[in-house]
CSV table of C-alpha atoms and ligand atoms in Angstrom, one decimal:
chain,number,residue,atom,x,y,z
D,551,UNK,CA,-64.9,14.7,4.8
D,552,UNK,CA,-62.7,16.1,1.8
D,553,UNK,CA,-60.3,17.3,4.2
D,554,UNK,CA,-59.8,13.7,6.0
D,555,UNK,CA,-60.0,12.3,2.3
D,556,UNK,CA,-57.3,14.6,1.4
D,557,UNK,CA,-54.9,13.9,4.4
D,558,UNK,CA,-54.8,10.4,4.2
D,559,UNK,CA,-54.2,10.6,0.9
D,560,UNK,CA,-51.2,12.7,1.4
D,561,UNK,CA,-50.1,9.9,4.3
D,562,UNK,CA,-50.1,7.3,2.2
D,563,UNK,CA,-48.2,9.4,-0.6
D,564,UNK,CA,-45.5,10.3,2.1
D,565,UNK,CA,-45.2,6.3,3.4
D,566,UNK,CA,-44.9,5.3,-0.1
D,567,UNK,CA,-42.3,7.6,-1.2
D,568,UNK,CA,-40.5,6.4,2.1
D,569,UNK,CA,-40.6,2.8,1.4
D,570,UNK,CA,-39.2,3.6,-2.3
D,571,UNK,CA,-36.4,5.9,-0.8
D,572,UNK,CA,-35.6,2.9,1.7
D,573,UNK,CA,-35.6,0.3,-2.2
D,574,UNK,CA,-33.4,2.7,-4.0
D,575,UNK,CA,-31.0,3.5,-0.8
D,576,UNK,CA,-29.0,0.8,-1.6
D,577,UNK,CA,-26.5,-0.7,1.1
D,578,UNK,CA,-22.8,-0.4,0.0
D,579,UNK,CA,-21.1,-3.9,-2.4
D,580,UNK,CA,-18.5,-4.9,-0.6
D,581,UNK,CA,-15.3,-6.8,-2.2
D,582,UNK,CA,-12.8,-8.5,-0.2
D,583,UNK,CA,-9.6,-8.8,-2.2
D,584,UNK,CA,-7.2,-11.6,-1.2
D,585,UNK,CA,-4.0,-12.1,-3.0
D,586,UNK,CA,-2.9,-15.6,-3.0
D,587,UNK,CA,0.6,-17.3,-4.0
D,588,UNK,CA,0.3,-20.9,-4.0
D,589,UNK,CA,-2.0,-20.9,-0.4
D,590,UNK,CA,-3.8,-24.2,-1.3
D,591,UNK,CA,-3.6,-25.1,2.9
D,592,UNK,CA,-5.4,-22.1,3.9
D,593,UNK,CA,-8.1,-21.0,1.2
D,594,UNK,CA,-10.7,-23.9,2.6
D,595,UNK,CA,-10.1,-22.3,6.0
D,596,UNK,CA,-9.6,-18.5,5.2
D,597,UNK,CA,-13.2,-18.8,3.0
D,598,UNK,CA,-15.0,-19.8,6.3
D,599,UNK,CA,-14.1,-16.9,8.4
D,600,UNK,CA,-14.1,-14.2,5.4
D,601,UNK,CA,-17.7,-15.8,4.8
D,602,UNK,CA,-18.6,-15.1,8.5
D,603,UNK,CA,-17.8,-11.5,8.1
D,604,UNK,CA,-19.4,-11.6,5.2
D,605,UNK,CA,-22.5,-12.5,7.2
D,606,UNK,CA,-21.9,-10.4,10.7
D,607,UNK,CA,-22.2,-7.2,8.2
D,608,UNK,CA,-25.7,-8.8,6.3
D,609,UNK,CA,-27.2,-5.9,7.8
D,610,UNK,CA,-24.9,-3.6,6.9
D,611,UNK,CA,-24.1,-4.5,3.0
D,612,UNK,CA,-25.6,-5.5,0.0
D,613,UNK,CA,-26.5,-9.3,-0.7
D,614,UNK,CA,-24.1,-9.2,-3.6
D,615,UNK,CA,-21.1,-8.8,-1.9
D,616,UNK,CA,-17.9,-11.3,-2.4
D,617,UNK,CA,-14.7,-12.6,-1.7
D,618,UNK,CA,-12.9,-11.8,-4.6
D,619,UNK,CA,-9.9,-14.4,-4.8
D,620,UNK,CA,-6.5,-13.6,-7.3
D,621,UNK,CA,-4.1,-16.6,-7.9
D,622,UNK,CA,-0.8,-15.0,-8.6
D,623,UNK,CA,-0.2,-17.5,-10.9
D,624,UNK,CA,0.8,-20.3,-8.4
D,625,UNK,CA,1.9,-23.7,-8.9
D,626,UNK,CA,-0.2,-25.4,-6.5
D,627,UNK,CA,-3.7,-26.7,-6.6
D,628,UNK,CA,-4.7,-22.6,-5.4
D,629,UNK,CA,-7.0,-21.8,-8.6
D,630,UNK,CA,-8.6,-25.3,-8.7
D,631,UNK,CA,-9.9,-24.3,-5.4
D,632,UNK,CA,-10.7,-21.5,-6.0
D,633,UNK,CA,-12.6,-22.5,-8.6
D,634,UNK,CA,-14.4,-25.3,-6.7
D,635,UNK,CA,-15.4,-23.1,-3.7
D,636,UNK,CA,-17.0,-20.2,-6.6
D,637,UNK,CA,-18.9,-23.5,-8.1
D,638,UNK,CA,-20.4,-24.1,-4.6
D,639,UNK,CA,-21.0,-20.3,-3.3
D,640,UNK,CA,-21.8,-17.3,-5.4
D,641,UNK,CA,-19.8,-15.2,-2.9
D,642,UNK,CA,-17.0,-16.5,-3.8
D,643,UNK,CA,-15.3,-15.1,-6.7
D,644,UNK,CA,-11.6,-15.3,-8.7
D,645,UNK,CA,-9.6,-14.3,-10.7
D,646,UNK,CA,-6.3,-15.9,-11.9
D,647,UNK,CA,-2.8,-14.3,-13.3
D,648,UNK,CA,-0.9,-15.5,-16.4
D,649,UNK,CA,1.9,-15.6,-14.0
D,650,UNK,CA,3.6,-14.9,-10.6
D,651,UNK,CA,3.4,-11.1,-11.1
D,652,UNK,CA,3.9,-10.4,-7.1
D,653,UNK,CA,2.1,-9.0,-4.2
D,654,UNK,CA,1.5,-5.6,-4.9
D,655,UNK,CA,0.6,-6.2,-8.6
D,656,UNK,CA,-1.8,-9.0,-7.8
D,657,UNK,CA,-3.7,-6.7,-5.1
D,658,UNK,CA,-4.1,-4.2,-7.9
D,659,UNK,CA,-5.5,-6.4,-10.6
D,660,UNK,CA,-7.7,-7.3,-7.7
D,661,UNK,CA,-8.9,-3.9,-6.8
D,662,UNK,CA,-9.3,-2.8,-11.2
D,663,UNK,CA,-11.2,-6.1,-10.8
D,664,UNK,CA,-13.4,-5.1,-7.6
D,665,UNK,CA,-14.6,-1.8,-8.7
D,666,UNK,CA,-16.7,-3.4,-11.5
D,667,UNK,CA,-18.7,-4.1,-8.9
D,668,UNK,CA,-18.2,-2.8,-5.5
D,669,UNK,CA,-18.9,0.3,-3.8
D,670,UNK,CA,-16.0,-0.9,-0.6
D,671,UNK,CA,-13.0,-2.9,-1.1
D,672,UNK,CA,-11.0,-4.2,1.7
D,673,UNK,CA,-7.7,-6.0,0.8
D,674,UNK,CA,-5.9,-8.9,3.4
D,675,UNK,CA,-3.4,-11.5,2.9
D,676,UNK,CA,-4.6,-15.2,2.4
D,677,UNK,CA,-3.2,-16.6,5.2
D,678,UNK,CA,-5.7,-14.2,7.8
D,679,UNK,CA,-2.2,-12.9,10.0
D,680,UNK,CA,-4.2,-9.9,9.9
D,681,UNK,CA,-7.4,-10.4,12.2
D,682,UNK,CA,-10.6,-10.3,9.8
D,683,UNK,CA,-13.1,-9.3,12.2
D,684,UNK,CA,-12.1,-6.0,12.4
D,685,UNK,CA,-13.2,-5.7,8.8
D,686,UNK,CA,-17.0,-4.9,10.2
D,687,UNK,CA,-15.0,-1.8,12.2
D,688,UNK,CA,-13.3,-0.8,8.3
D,689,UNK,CA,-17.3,-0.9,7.0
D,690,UNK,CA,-18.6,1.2,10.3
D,691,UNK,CA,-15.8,3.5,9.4
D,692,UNK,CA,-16.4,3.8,5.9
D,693,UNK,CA,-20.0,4.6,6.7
D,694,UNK,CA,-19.1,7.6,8.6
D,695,UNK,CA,-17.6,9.1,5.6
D,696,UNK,CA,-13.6,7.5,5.6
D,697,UNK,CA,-12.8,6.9,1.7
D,698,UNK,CA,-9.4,4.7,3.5
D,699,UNK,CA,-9.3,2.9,6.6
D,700,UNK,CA,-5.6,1.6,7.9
D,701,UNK,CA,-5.4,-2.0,9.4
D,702,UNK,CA,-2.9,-1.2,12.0
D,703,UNK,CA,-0.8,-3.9,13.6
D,704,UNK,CA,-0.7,-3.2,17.4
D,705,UNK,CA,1.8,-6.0,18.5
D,706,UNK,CA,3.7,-7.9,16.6
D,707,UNK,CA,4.7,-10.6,19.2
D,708,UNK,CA,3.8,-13.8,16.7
D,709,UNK,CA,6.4,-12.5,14.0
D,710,UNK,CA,9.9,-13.2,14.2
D,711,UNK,CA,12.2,-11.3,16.3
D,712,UNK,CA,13.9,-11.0,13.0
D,713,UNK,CA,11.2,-9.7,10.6
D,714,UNK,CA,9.9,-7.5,13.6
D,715,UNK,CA,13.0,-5.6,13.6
D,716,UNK,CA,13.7,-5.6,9.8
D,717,UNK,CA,10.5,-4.0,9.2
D,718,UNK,CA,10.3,-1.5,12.0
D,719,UNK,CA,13.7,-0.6,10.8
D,720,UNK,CA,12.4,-0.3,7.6
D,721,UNK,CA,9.0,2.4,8.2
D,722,UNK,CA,11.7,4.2,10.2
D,723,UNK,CA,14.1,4.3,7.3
D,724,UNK,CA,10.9,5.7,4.7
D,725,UNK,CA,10.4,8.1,7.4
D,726,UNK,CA,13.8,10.0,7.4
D,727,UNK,CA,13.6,9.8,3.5
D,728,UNK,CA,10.4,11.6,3.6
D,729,UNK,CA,8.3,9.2,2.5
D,730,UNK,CA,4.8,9.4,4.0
D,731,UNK,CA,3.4,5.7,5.2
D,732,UNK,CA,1.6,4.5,8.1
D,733,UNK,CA,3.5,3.0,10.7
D,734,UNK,CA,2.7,-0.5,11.4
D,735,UNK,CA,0.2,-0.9,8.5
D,736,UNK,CA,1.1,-3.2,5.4
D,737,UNK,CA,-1.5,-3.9,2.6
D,738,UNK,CA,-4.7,-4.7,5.0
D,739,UNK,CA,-7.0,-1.2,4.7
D,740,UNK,CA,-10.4,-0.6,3.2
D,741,UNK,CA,-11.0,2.1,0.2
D,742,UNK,CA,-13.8,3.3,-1.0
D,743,UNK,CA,-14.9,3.1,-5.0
D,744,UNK,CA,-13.5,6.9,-5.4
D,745,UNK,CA,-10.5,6.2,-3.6
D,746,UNK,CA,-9.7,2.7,-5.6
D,747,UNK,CA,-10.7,4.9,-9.1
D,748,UNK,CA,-7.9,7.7,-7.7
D,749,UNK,CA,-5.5,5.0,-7.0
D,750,UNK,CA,-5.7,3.2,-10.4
D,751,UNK,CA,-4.8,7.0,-12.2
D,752,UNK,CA,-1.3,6.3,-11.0
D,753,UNK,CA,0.4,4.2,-13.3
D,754,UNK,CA,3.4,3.6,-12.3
D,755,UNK,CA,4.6,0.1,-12.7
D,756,UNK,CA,7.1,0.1,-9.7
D,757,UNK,CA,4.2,-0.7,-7.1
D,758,UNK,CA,4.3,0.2,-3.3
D,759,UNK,CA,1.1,0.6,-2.6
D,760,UNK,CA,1.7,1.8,1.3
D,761,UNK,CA,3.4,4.6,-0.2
D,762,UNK,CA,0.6,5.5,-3.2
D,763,UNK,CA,-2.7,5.2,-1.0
D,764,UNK,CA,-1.2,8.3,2.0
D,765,UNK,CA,-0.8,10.1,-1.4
D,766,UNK,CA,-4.6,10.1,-2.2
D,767,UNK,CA,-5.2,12.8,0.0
D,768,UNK,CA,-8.8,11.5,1.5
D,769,UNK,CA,-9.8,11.1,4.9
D,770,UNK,CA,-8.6,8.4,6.8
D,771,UNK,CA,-9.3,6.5,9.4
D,772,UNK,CA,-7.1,3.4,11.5
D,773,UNK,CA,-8.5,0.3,13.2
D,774,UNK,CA,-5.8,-1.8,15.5
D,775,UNK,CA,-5.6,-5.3,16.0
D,776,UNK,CA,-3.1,-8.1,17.2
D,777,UNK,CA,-1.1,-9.9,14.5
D,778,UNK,CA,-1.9,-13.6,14.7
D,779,UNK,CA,0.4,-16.5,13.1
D,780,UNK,CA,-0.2,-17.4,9.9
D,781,UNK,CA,-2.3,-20.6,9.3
D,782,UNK,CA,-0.7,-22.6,7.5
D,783,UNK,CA,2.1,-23.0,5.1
D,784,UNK,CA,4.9,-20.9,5.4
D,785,UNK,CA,5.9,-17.2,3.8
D,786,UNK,CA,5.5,-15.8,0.3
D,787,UNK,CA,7.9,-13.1,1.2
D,788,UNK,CA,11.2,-14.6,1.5
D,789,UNK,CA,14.0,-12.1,2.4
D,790,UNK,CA,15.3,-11.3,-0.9
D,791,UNK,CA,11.4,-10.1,-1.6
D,792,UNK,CA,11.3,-8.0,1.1
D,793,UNK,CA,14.4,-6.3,0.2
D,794,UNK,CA,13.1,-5.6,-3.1
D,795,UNK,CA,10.1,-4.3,-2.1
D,796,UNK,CA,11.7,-2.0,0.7
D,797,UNK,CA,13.9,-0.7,-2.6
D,798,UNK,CA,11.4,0.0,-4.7
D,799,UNK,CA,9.7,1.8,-2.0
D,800,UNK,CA,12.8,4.1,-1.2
D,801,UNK,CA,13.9,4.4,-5.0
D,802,UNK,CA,10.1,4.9,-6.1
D,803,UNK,CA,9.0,7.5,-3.7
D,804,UNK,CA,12.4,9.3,-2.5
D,805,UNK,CA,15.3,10.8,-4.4
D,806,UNK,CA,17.1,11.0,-1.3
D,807,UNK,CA,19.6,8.4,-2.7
D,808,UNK,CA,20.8,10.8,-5.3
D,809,UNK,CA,20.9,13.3,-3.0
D,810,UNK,CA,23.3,11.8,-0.7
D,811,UNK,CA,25.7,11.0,-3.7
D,812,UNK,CA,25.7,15.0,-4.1
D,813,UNK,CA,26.7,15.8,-1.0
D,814,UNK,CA,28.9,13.4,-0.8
D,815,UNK,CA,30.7,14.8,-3.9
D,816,UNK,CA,30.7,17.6,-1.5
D,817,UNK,CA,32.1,16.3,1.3
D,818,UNK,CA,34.7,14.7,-0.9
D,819,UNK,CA,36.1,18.4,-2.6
D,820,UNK,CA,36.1,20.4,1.3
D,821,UNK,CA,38.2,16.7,2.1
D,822,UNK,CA,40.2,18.2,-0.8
D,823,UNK,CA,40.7,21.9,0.2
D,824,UNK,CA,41.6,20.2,4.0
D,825,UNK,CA,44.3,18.2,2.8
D,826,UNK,CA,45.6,21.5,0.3
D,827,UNK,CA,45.9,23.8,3.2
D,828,UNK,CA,47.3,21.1,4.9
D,829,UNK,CA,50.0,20.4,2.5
D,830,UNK,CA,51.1,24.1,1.5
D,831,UNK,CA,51.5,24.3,5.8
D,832,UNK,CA,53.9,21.4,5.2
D,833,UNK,CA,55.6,22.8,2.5
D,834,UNK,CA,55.9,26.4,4.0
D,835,UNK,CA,57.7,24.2,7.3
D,836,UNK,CA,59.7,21.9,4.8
D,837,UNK,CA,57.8,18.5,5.8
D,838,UNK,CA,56.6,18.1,2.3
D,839,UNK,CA,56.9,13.9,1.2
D,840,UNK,CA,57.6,14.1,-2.4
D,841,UNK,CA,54.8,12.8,-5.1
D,842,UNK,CA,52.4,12.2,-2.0
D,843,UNK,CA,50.3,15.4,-2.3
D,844,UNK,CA,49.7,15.6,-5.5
D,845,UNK,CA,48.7,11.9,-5.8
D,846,UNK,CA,46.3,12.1,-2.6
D,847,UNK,CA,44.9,15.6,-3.8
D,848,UNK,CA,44.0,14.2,-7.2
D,849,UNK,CA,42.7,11.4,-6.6
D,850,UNK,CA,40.2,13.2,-3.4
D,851,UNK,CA,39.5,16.2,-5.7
D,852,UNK,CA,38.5,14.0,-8.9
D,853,UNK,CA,36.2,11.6,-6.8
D,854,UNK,CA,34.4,15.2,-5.6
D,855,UNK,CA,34.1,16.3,-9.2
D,856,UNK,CA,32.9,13.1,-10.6
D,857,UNK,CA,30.5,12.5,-7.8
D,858,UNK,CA,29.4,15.7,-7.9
D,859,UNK,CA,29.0,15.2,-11.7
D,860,UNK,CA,26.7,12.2,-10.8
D,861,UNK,CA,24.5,13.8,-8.5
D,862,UNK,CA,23.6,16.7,-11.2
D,863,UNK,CA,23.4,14.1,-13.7
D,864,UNK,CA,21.2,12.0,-10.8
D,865,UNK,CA,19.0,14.9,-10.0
D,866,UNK,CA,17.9,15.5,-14.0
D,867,UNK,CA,17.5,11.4,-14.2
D,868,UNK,CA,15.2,11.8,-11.2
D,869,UNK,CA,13.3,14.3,-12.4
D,870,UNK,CA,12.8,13.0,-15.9
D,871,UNK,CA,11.8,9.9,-14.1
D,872,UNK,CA,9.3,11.6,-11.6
D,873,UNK,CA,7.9,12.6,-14.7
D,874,UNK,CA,7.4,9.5,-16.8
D,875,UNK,CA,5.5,8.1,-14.2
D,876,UNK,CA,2.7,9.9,-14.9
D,877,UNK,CA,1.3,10.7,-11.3
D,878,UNK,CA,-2.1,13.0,-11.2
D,879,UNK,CA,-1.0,15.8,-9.3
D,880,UNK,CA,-4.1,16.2,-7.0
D,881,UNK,CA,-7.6,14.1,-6.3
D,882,UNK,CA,-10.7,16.2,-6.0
D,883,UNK,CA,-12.1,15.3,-2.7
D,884,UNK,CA,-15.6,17.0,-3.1
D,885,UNK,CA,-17.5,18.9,-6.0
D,886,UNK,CA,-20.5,21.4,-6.1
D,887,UNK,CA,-21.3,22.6,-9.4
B,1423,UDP,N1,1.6,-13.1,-2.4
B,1423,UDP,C1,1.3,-13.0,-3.7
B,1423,UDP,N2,2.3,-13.0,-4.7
B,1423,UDP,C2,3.6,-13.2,-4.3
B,1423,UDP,C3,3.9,-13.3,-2.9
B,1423,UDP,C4,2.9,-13.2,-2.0
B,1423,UDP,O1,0.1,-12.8,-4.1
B,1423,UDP,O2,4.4,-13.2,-5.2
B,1423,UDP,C5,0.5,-13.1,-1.4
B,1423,UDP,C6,0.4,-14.2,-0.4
B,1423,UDP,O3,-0.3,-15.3,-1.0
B,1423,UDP,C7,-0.3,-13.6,0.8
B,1423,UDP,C8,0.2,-12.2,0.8
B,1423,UDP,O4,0.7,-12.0,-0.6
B,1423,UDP,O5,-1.7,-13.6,0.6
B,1423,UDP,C9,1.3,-11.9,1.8
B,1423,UDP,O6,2.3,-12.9,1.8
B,1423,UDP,P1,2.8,-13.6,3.1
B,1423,UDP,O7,1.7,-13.8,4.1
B,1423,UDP,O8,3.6,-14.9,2.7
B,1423,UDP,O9,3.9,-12.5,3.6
B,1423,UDP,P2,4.3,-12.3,5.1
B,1423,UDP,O10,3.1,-12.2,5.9
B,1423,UDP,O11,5.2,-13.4,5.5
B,1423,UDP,O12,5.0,-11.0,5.0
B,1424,MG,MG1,1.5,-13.4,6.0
């Protein structure tokens, strides 16, 4: 009789430890970050299918995650919507910039934002180009232990022929200037709380983010999908942006460009020693044209030296700028103390 006394007791100690281990394991918060420069046509329809995901994943995340909306300081009616559609849903949340401070800054005051709350954040355009429903793959992921997961674009058949080609141009042009990104991936990925928290320790200002988040160093994952059209209005990044972006992300990441001016200050002084043995052969045969060689030899050997000047004077820039950004030099991945 003690003996049944005591094991029930015992079974009723183990099922209520197990029902407060199932309370306290708490389901992951998750944040969807959406930039948005003046997107007043599609926030009414992008909320809808972000809320479905929301809801496909109920199981899967906690009841307080959101949609976490940043104006980027547009001129339409984007905020008062914004603000309008948090009034109505609690899942919908905002925040809005003093001013148009660009893609890649907005996405980070998104993500500083995010963290205060959620354990996942998962960043995508406004206008939904990038299929959302492949955001409960990016969770599933993320449960298996990925701190980033890549959205990667497996056709691009609804952009332009011309922005297609620009931008495959473009991941193959980082490529052979050693910078490491993923091919065919633009700002759509999941990261996890640590991975957002390694992120915000760089500080440079010159943001490309496709270039910082291969830097982290955790483990990654990639989920595919089919670019679609963009909803409505038309694109944020005009070609001048994109330009400016693709720059910052060679100058910011690669000193290849000062490089290339070294050994072209190279090339330009064994141009030189060509044309001298060339000319002291003419002389020794009597061809020489008067006033010629000197001139062209000048001019060939000072470009070398002063481009050669510039590159040493480039590399030391480099460096000192290298430096002033601040970088950490490694993310710890995993501790046991
Ligand atoms: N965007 C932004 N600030 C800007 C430019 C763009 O926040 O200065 C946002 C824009 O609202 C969209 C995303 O960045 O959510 C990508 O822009 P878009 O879809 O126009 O670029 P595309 O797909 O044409 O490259
Ligand atoms: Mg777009």
């Amino acid at each position: 009789m003690a003996e049944s006394f005591g094991g029930s007791f015992f079974l009723s100690y183990i099922c209520s430890q197990e029902q407060i281990n199932m309370e306290t394991e708490k389901k992951p918060c998750l944040a969807i970050v959406v930039p948005c420069y003046n997107e007043a046509l599609v926030l009414e329809q992008t909320t809808q299918h972000l809320l479905a995901v929301l809801e496909s994943l109920q199981t899967d995340i906690s009841p307080d995650s959101r949609i976490l909306y940043v104006d980027d300081g547009s001129a339409d009616t984007t905020w008062d919507i914004i603000e309008r559609l948090h009034a109505g849903d609690s899942r919908i949340a905002g925040i809005s910039l003093a001013g148009n401070s660009g893609h890649q800054n907005a996405l980070m005051a998104g993500l500083t934002t995010a963290i205060r709350f959620a354990d996942l954040t998962v960043t995508i355009d406004a206008d939904l180009q990038d299929d959302e429903t492949v955001i409960r793959d990016m969770v599933h992921l993320a449960q298996e232990g990925n701190d980033i997961v890549y959205g990667v674009r497996s056709s691009r058949t609804t952009d332009t022929w011309f922005k297609r080609t620009t931008a495959q141009a473009f991941y193959r042009l980082m490529s052979r200037m050693g910078v490491k990104t993923v091919y065919n991936h633009a700002d759509y990925r999941l990261m996890s709380r640590r991975a957002v928290e390694a992120l915000l320790c760089y500080e440079e200002r010159n943001l490309f983010l496709r270039g910082l988040v291969p830097l982290l160093g955790y483990r990654t994952a990639q989920v595919e999908y089919a670019r679609k059209e963009r909803q409505a209005g038309e694109s944020k990044y005009p070609l001048a942006k994109m330009m400016n972006l693709a720059f910052d992300g060679i100058t910011s990441f690669s000193m290849s460009l000062v490089h290339m001016v070294l050994w072209l200050g190279i090339l330009f002084l064994l141009i030189a020693i060509g044309i001298t043995i060339w000319v002291v052969l003419c002389i020794i045969q009597g061809k020489a044209i008067l006033g010629w060689s000197s001139l062209i030899l000048s001019i060939w050997f000072c470009s070398g030296c002063v481009l050669i000047g510039l590159g040493i004077v480039g590399e030391y820039i480099g460096k000192i700028y290298m430096e002033v950004k601040r970088r950490p030099r490694y993310n710890i991945k995993d501790e046991r103390l």
